[in-house]
Amino acid sequence: MSISETRFTGGSFKLEGHWVWCGSPVTDGERIHLYASAWSKEYPMFEGYIMHSRIVHAAAEKIDGSYKLISDVFPAEESGLQMAHNPAVRRWKDKWYMFFIGTPETKECDVNNKDHINAAYSKIAIYLAESSSPAGPWKMFKNPILEADKNGWDSSIVTNPAPVILEDGRVYLYYRSNTPEGLRIGLAIADSVTGEYRRYGDKPVLSGADVEDPFVWHDGKVFRMVAKDMTGNLTGELHSGAKFSSADGIIWQSEGKAYSRSVVDDQGNIICYGSLERPQMLFDGNGEPRYLFAAVADGPGGFKKAKNTWNICLEIK
């Protein structure tokens, strides 16, 4: 994928008065369902997500349509969560599974209090929910499937879940954590979607590359990953998409740029977004990536400088 190979379809999801982020698309053959994160603009963009993000369900009849809000999903009242974020929806046999991050409910949720923010951030964990339909309803498993390891390299946080369900039912769950050397990608493996998730080794599987927001899939031959290039060192463009490949899902090779923050709009003009990240793919019948969904922001660059954020759908040529 590159700037010449991605074009805005016209499909987008906006929510008045809200920050909109993430965005995981799935289809049942009749509608395109989009699970995104949203929180009120009465809170700042970054701190607001830590305390008040929720996962919402939107849908459109066509890939290039306007995605309309249907309902809130998490945190549901009985979930015990303060916030929910980073949805990643995958299908396995006759079930649909949503991997996402969340934090337990707390009374200390002042977004202007750094102690409250830091305490909530440190409690972020990865959760799992199940549904018999991509439209829901969703049943959340009570306990998180992966938490930060206070004695490990990923002691600060586990976030950005990127699950790959293999043909034999095993799950490779990639995730991001923060280290003094930069952002790193770790791996946890389970024998089944609802099984126990065990870390692979005691080190990241992707080191030396400062990336986040991974999306990973297996193309039938090798594992492939796209992720946000935090420094531009991998792609030559700050915060563009870097791509990687791996024969075994453990040892990864960099393959340069996957996509740019500049895209061709539906009028043929080039638009450079302040942010274009959280990449999520929708595949065609042959298992090839056909559409790239991403969170975008206006402004000069970086989501913290944005006035508006929303989701867009890009066609991959």
Tab-separated table of C-alpha atoms in Angstrom:
chain	number	residue	atom	x	y	z
A	1	MET	CA	0.000	0.000	0.000
A	2	SER	CA	1.179	3.526	-0.737
A	3	ILE	CA	-0.253	6.968	-1.420
A	4	SER	CA	-0.896	5.998	-5.048
A	5	GLU	CA	-2.754	2.885	-3.951
A	6	THR	CA	-5.181	4.225	-1.314
A	7	ARG	CA	-8.190	6.323	-2.212
A	8	PHE	CA	-10.934	7.724	-0.009
A	9	THR	CA	-14.172	5.842	-0.703
A	10	GLY	CA	-16.447	8.496	0.782
A	11	GLY	CA	-17.244	6.237	3.733
A	12	SER	CA	-16.850	7.873	7.137
A	13	PHE	CA	-18.154	7.879	10.681
A	14	LYS	CA	-18.509	11.132	12.610
A	15	LEU	CA	-20.293	11.794	15.877
A	16	GLU	CA	-21.305	15.335	16.735
A	17	GLY	CA	-19.707	16.671	19.913
A	18	HIS	CA	-17.450	13.630	20.272
A	19	TRP	CA	-13.932	12.488	19.638
A	20	VAL	CA	-14.077	9.358	17.461
A	21	TRP	CA	-11.134	6.967	17.271
A	22	CYS	CA	-10.151	3.374	16.501
A	23	GLY	CA	-12.652	1.674	14.138
A	24	SER	CA	-12.895	-2.086	13.509
A	25	PRO	CA	-15.002	-3.073	10.451
A	26	VAL	CA	-16.783	-6.387	9.832
A	27	THR	CA	-19.511	-7.414	7.423
A	28	ASP	CA	-22.367	-9.911	7.487
A	29	GLY	CA	-22.872	-9.643	3.720
A	30	GLU	CA	-25.735	-7.191	4.111
A	31	ARG	CA	-24.243	-4.311	6.098
A	32	ILE	CA	-20.821	-3.050	7.087
A	33	HIS	CA	-20.600	-2.906	10.875
A	34	LEU	CA	-18.069	-0.545	12.422
A	35	TYR	CA	-17.032	-0.686	16.062
A	36	ALA	CA	-15.306	2.514	17.115
A	37	SER	CA	-14.303	4.422	20.240
A	38	ALA	CA	-15.997	7.696	21.196
A	39	TRP	CA	-16.031	10.135	24.103
A	40	SER	CA	-17.397	13.609	24.691
A	41	LYS	CA	-15.451	16.691	23.600
A	42	GLU	CA	-16.107	18.181	27.009
A	43	TYR	CA	-12.989	16.205	27.917
A	44	PRO	CA	-9.538	16.625	26.349
A	45	MET	CA	-8.719	14.169	23.594
A	46	PHE	CA	-5.997	12.074	25.251
A	47	GLU	CA	-6.933	12.265	28.939
A	48	GLY	CA	-10.605	11.930	28.046
A	49	TYR	CA	-10.170	8.517	26.438
A	50	ILE	CA	-8.440	7.112	29.530
A	51	MET	CA	-11.444	7.941	31.704
A	52	HIS	CA	-14.474	8.171	29.423
A	53	SER	CA	-14.016	6.302	26.141
A	54	ARG	CA	-16.793	3.922	25.147
A	55	ILE	CA	-17.109	1.476	22.270
A	56	VAL	CA	-19.983	2.256	19.912
A	57	HIS	CA	-21.604	0.329	17.067
A	58	ALA	CA	-22.248	2.054	13.738
A	59	ALA	CA	-23.272	0.602	10.378
A	60	ALA	CA	-23.744	1.427	6.709
A	61	GLU	CA	-25.477	-0.354	3.848
A	62	LYS	CA	-22.509	0.232	1.530
A	63	ILE	CA	-18.775	0.449	2.096
A	64	ASP	CA	-18.743	4.063	0.868
A	65	GLY	CA	-21.771	5.095	2.879
A	66	SER	CA	-22.188	7.346	5.873
A	67	TYR	CA	-21.924	5.175	8.966
A	68	LYS	CA	-24.737	5.837	11.419
A	69	LEU	CA	-24.585	5.298	15.168
A	70	ILE	CA	-26.707	2.373	16.331
A	71	SER	CA	-25.855	1.914	20.001
A	72	ASP	CA	-23.293	1.990	22.764
A	73	VAL	CA	-21.682	-1.385	23.462
A	74	PHE	CA	-19.103	-1.111	26.270
A	75	PRO	CA	-18.732	-0.300	29.049
A	76	ALA	CA	-22.147	-1.804	29.744
A	77	GLU	CA	-23.627	-1.231	33.185
A	78	GLU	CA	-22.906	-4.771	34.347
A	79	SER	CA	-19.355	-4.813	32.914
A	80	GLY	CA	-17.733	-3.105	35.893
A	81	LEU	CA	-15.611	-1.009	33.547
A	82	GLN	CA	-14.921	2.702	33.628
A	83	MET	CA	-13.931	2.896	29.976
A	84	ALA	CA	-13.602	0.733	26.860
A	85	HIS	CA	-11.373	1.423	23.850
A	86	ASN	CA	-9.387	-0.187	21.001
A	87	PRO	CA	-12.019	-2.653	19.665
A	88	ALA	CA	-10.737	-5.353	17.308
A	89	VAL	CA	-13.473	-7.693	16.029
A	90	ARG	CA	-12.659	-11.093	14.495
A	91	ARG	CA	-14.737	-14.060	13.365
A	92	TRP	CA	-14.091	-17.691	14.290
A	93	LYS	CA	-16.520	-20.308	12.948
A	94	ASP	CA	-20.037	-19.212	13.953
A	95	LYS	CA	-18.957	-16.695	16.601
A	96	TRP	CA	-17.645	-13.145	16.568
A	97	TYR	CA	-15.120	-11.951	19.126
A	98	MET	CA	-14.249	-8.445	20.237
A	99	PHE	CA	-10.869	-7.806	21.818
A	100	PHE	CA	-10.612	-4.423	23.527
A	101	ILE	CA	-8.973	-2.556	26.390
A	102	GLY	CA	-10.709	-1.315	29.515
A	103	THR	CA	-10.227	-0.152	33.073
A	104	PRO	CA	-12.220	-0.976	36.225
A	105	GLU	CA	-14.768	1.525	37.469
A	106	THR	CA	-13.381	4.258	39.693
A	107	LYS	CA	-14.743	7.244	41.565
A	108	GLU	CA	-11.478	9.097	40.940
A	109	CYS	CA	-12.047	10.156	37.340
A	110	ASP	CA	-11.055	13.823	37.159
A	111	VAL	CA	-9.324	14.243	33.781
A	112	ASN	CA	-7.507	17.310	35.129
A	113	ASN	CA	-5.948	15.325	37.974
A	114	LYS	CA	-2.680	13.682	36.895
A	115	ASP	CA	-2.796	11.194	39.752
A	116	HIS	CA	-6.246	10.019	38.632
A	117	ILE	CA	-5.088	9.717	35.015
A	118	ASN	CA	-1.910	7.829	35.931
A	119	ALA	CA	-3.781	5.452	38.222
A	120	ALA	CA	-6.363	4.652	35.543
A	121	TYR	CA	-3.731	4.267	32.822
A	122	SER	CA	-1.795	1.758	34.905
A	123	LYS	CA	-4.904	-0.433	35.241
A	124	ILE	CA	-5.604	-0.781	31.515
A	125	ALA	CA	-6.008	-4.442	30.511
A	126	ILE	CA	-7.210	-6.399	27.463
A	127	TYR	CA	-10.726	-7.882	27.597
A	128	LEU	CA	-12.751	-10.217	25.386
A	129	ALA	CA	-16.426	-10.333	24.392
A	130	GLU	CA	-18.416	-12.819	22.286
A	131	SER	CA	-21.435	-12.577	19.998
A	132	SER	CA	-23.312	-14.848	17.587
A	133	SER	CA	-23.724	-11.898	15.187
A	134	PRO	CA	-21.489	-9.012	14.079
A	135	ALA	CA	-24.413	-6.771	15.036
A	136	GLY	CA	-24.335	-8.002	18.648
A	137	PRO	CA	-25.441	-8.238	21.378
A	138	TRP	CA	-22.083	-8.857	23.039
A	139	LYS	CA	-21.318	-10.877	26.146
A	140	MET	CA	-18.158	-9.795	27.933
A	141	PHE	CA	-15.983	-12.277	29.769
A	142	LYS	CA	-15.582	-10.907	33.280
A	143	ASN	CA	-11.820	-11.196	33.721
A	144	PRO	CA	-9.241	-9.620	31.426
A	145	ILE	CA	-7.363	-11.986	29.139
A	146	LEU	CA	-4.091	-10.039	29.458
A	147	GLU	CA	-2.815	-7.559	32.041
A	148	ALA	CA	0.454	-5.676	32.422
A	149	ASP	CA	3.194	-7.809	33.946
A	150	LYS	CA	4.546	-5.754	36.823
A	151	ASN	CA	7.803	-7.722	36.711
A	152	GLY	CA	8.148	-7.835	32.927
A	153	TRP	CA	9.225	-5.627	30.060
A	154	ASP	CA	5.539	-4.702	29.565
A	155	SER	CA	4.971	-3.524	33.128
A	156	SER	CA	3.585	-0.115	32.127
A	157	ILE	CA	0.583	-1.144	29.991
A	158	VAL	CA	-0.899	-3.666	27.545
A	159	THR	CA	-2.912	-1.979	24.805
A	160	ASN	CA	-3.671	-1.952	21.048
A	161	PRO	CA	-4.792	-5.625	20.880
A	162	ALA	CA	-4.220	-7.165	17.439
A	163	PRO	CA	-5.506	-10.759	17.363
A	164	VAL	CA	-4.832	-13.305	14.619
A	165	ILE	CA	-6.991	-16.457	14.727
A	166	LEU	CA	-5.184	-19.248	12.875
A	167	GLU	CA	-6.802	-22.106	10.981
A	168	ASP	CA	-6.268	-24.522	13.878
A	169	GLY	CA	-8.022	-22.145	16.301
A	170	ARG	CA	-4.916	-20.865	18.051
A	171	VAL	CA	-4.750	-17.139	18.638
A	172	TYR	CA	-1.691	-14.935	18.321
A	173	LEU	CA	-2.547	-11.775	20.248
A	174	TYR	CA	-0.158	-8.925	19.520
A	175	TYR	CA	-0.174	-5.871	21.749
A	176	ARG	CA	1.780	-2.697	22.438
A	177	SER	CA	3.585	-1.607	25.592
A	178	ASN	CA	5.781	1.338	26.548
A	179	THR	CA	9.477	0.970	27.353
A	180	PRO	CA	12.286	3.485	28.005
A	181	GLU	CA	13.584	2.646	24.515
A	182	GLY	CA	10.250	3.378	22.852
A	183	LEU	CA	7.009	1.591	22.022
A	184	ARG	CA	7.346	-2.156	21.485
A	185	ILE	CA	5.106	-5.005	20.292
A	186	GLY	CA	4.581	-8.112	22.424
A	187	LEU	CA	2.844	-11.421	21.796
A	188	ALA	CA	0.558	-13.670	23.840
A	189	ILE	CA	-0.652	-17.032	22.506
A	190	ALA	CA	-3.782	-19.051	23.349
A	191	ASP	CA	-4.847	-22.514	22.168
A	192	SER	CA	-8.340	-21.156	21.508
A	193	VAL	CA	-10.069	-17.776	21.469
A	194	THR	CA	-11.473	-18.217	24.957
A	195	GLY	CA	-8.424	-20.069	26.313
A	196	GLU	CA	-5.599	-18.894	28.530
A	197	TYR	CA	-3.337	-16.267	26.954
A	198	ARG	CA	0.346	-16.856	27.707
A	199	ARG	CA	3.130	-14.441	26.862
A	200	TYR	CA	5.654	-15.617	24.316
A	201	GLY	CA	9.022	-15.227	26.037
A	202	ASP	CA	10.090	-12.371	28.249
A	203	LYS	CA	10.883	-9.823	25.520
A	204	PRO	CA	8.987	-8.004	22.774
A	205	VAL	CA	8.707	-9.828	19.462
A	206	LEU	CA	9.201	-6.543	17.601
A	207	SER	CA	12.119	-4.523	18.992
A	208	GLY	CA	14.144	-1.701	17.537
A	209	ALA	CA	11.073	-0.370	15.743
A	210	ASP	CA	9.186	2.392	17.539
A	211	VAL	CA	5.624	1.537	16.463
A	212	GLU	CA	2.103	1.233	17.840
A	213	ASP	CA	-1.414	0.407	16.596
A	214	PRO	CA	-0.505	-2.926	14.985
A	215	PHE	CA	-2.918	-4.760	12.709
A	216	VAL	CA	-1.792	-8.306	11.971
A	217	TRP	CA	-3.082	-11.060	9.698
A	218	HIS	CA	-1.912	-14.317	8.126
A	219	ASP	CA	-2.201	-14.387	4.337
A	220	GLY	CA	-1.992	-18.173	4.053
A	221	LYS	CA	1.782	-18.137	3.749
A	222	VAL	CA	3.216	-15.562	6.137
A	223	PHE	CA	2.151	-13.184	8.889
A	224	ARG	CA	1.817	-9.543	7.893
A	225	MET	CA	1.644	-6.417	10.038
A	226	VAL	CA	0.963	-2.738	9.502
A	227	ALA	CA	1.620	-0.291	12.339
A	228	LYS	CA	2.051	3.414	13.037
A	229	ASP	CA	5.641	4.606	12.558
A	230	MET	CA	6.192	6.835	15.589
A	231	THR	CA	9.432	8.461	14.378
A	232	GLY	CA	9.352	8.160	10.588
A	233	ASN	CA	12.631	6.223	10.637
A	234	LEU	CA	11.046	3.145	9.044
A	235	THR	CA	9.000	4.861	6.345
A	236	GLY	CA	10.473	8.314	5.838
A	237	GLU	CA	7.193	9.899	6.974
A	238	LEU	CA	6.269	10.665	10.570
A	239	HIS	CA	3.223	8.705	11.793
A	240	SER	CA	2.640	6.954	8.478
A	241	GLY	CA	2.109	3.196	8.261
A	242	ALA	CA	5.027	0.781	8.375
A	243	LYS	CA	4.722	-2.785	7.105
A	244	PHE	CA	6.382	-5.984	8.285
A	245	SER	CA	6.325	-9.681	7.460
A	246	SER	CA	7.140	-12.825	9.419
A	247	ALA	CA	7.289	-16.521	8.558
A	248	ASP	CA	6.471	-17.609	12.098
A	249	GLY	CA	4.803	-14.557	13.683
A	250	ILE	CA	7.774	-14.110	16.009
A	251	ILE	CA	10.739	-12.879	13.951
A	252	TRP	CA	9.715	-9.844	11.911
A	253	GLN	CA	11.290	-8.030	8.957
A	254	SER	CA	10.601	-4.415	8.061
A	255	GLU	CA	9.317	-3.825	4.523
A	256	GLY	CA	9.075	-0.029	4.401
A	257	LYS	CA	5.938	2.075	4.027
A	258	ALA	CA	2.438	0.605	3.992
A	259	TYR	CA	0.452	3.834	3.663
A	260	SER	CA	0.798	7.597	3.965
A	261	ARG	CA	-1.082	10.201	5.980
A	262	SER	CA	-1.710	11.793	2.569
A	263	VAL	CA	-4.504	10.150	0.596
A	264	VAL	CA	-6.366	10.770	-2.635
A	265	ASP	CA	-9.894	12.011	-1.924
A	266	ASP	CA	-13.024	11.178	-3.914
A	267	GLN	CA	-12.371	14.215	-6.152
A	268	GLY	CA	-8.832	13.171	-7.020
A	269	ASN	CA	-7.172	15.702	-4.703
A	270	ILE	CA	-4.449	14.816	-2.195
A	271	ILE	CA	-5.293	15.479	1.458
A	272	CYS	CA	-2.757	15.208	4.263
A	273	TYR	CA	-4.406	14.422	7.587
A	274	GLY	CA	-2.916	15.522	10.882
A	275	SER	CA	-3.291	11.898	11.984
A	276	LEU	CA	-4.133	8.723	10.127
A	277	GLU	CA	-3.699	5.747	12.428
A	278	ARG	CA	-5.251	2.719	14.156
A	279	PRO	CA	-5.303	0.840	10.790
A	280	GLN	CA	-7.883	-1.925	10.451
A	281	MET	CA	-8.482	-3.977	7.297
A	282	LEU	CA	-11.507	-5.421	5.554
A	283	PHE	CA	-10.634	-8.310	3.206
A	284	ASP	CA	-12.081	-9.538	-0.076
A	285	GLY	CA	-13.205	-13.101	-0.788
A	286	ASN	CA	-9.645	-14.136	-1.623
A	287	GLY	CA	-8.253	-12.967	1.695
A	288	GLU	CA	-6.617	-9.887	0.210
A	289	PRO	CA	-6.840	-6.542	2.052
A	290	ARG	CA	-9.399	-4.489	0.130
A	291	TYR	CA	-10.239	-1.575	2.435
A	292	LEU	CA	-8.294	0.268	5.091
A	293	PHE	CA	-10.280	1.847	7.920
A	294	ALA	CA	-8.436	4.418	10.019
A	295	ALA	CA	-8.914	7.093	12.645
A	296	VAL	CA	-8.076	10.535	11.301
A	297	ALA	CA	-7.595	13.972	12.811
A	298	ASP	CA	-7.450	17.447	11.386
A	299	GLY	CA	-4.846	19.995	12.409
A	300	PRO	CA	-1.100	20.380	11.792
A	301	GLY	CA	-0.167	16.915	13.021
A	302	GLY	CA	-0.689	14.690	16.042
A	303	PHE	CA	-4.046	13.954	17.661
A	304	LYS	CA	-3.299	16.231	20.631
A	305	LYS	CA	-3.406	19.224	18.266
A	306	ALA	CA	-6.649	18.184	16.600
A	307	LYS	CA	-10.000	19.938	16.810
A	308	ASN	CA	-11.899	17.065	15.198
A	309	THR	CA	-11.410	13.319	14.789
A	310	TRP	CA	-13.404	10.717	12.871
A	311	ASN	CA	-13.123	7.412	10.981
A	312	ILE	CA	-12.612	7.022	7.227
A	313	CYS	CA	-12.573	4.113	4.798
A	314	LEU	CA	-9.848	3.938	2.127
A	315	GLU	CA	-9.876	1.669	-0.896
A	316	ILE	CA	-6.640	-0.201	-1.497
A	317	LYS	CA	-5.836	-0.295	-5.188
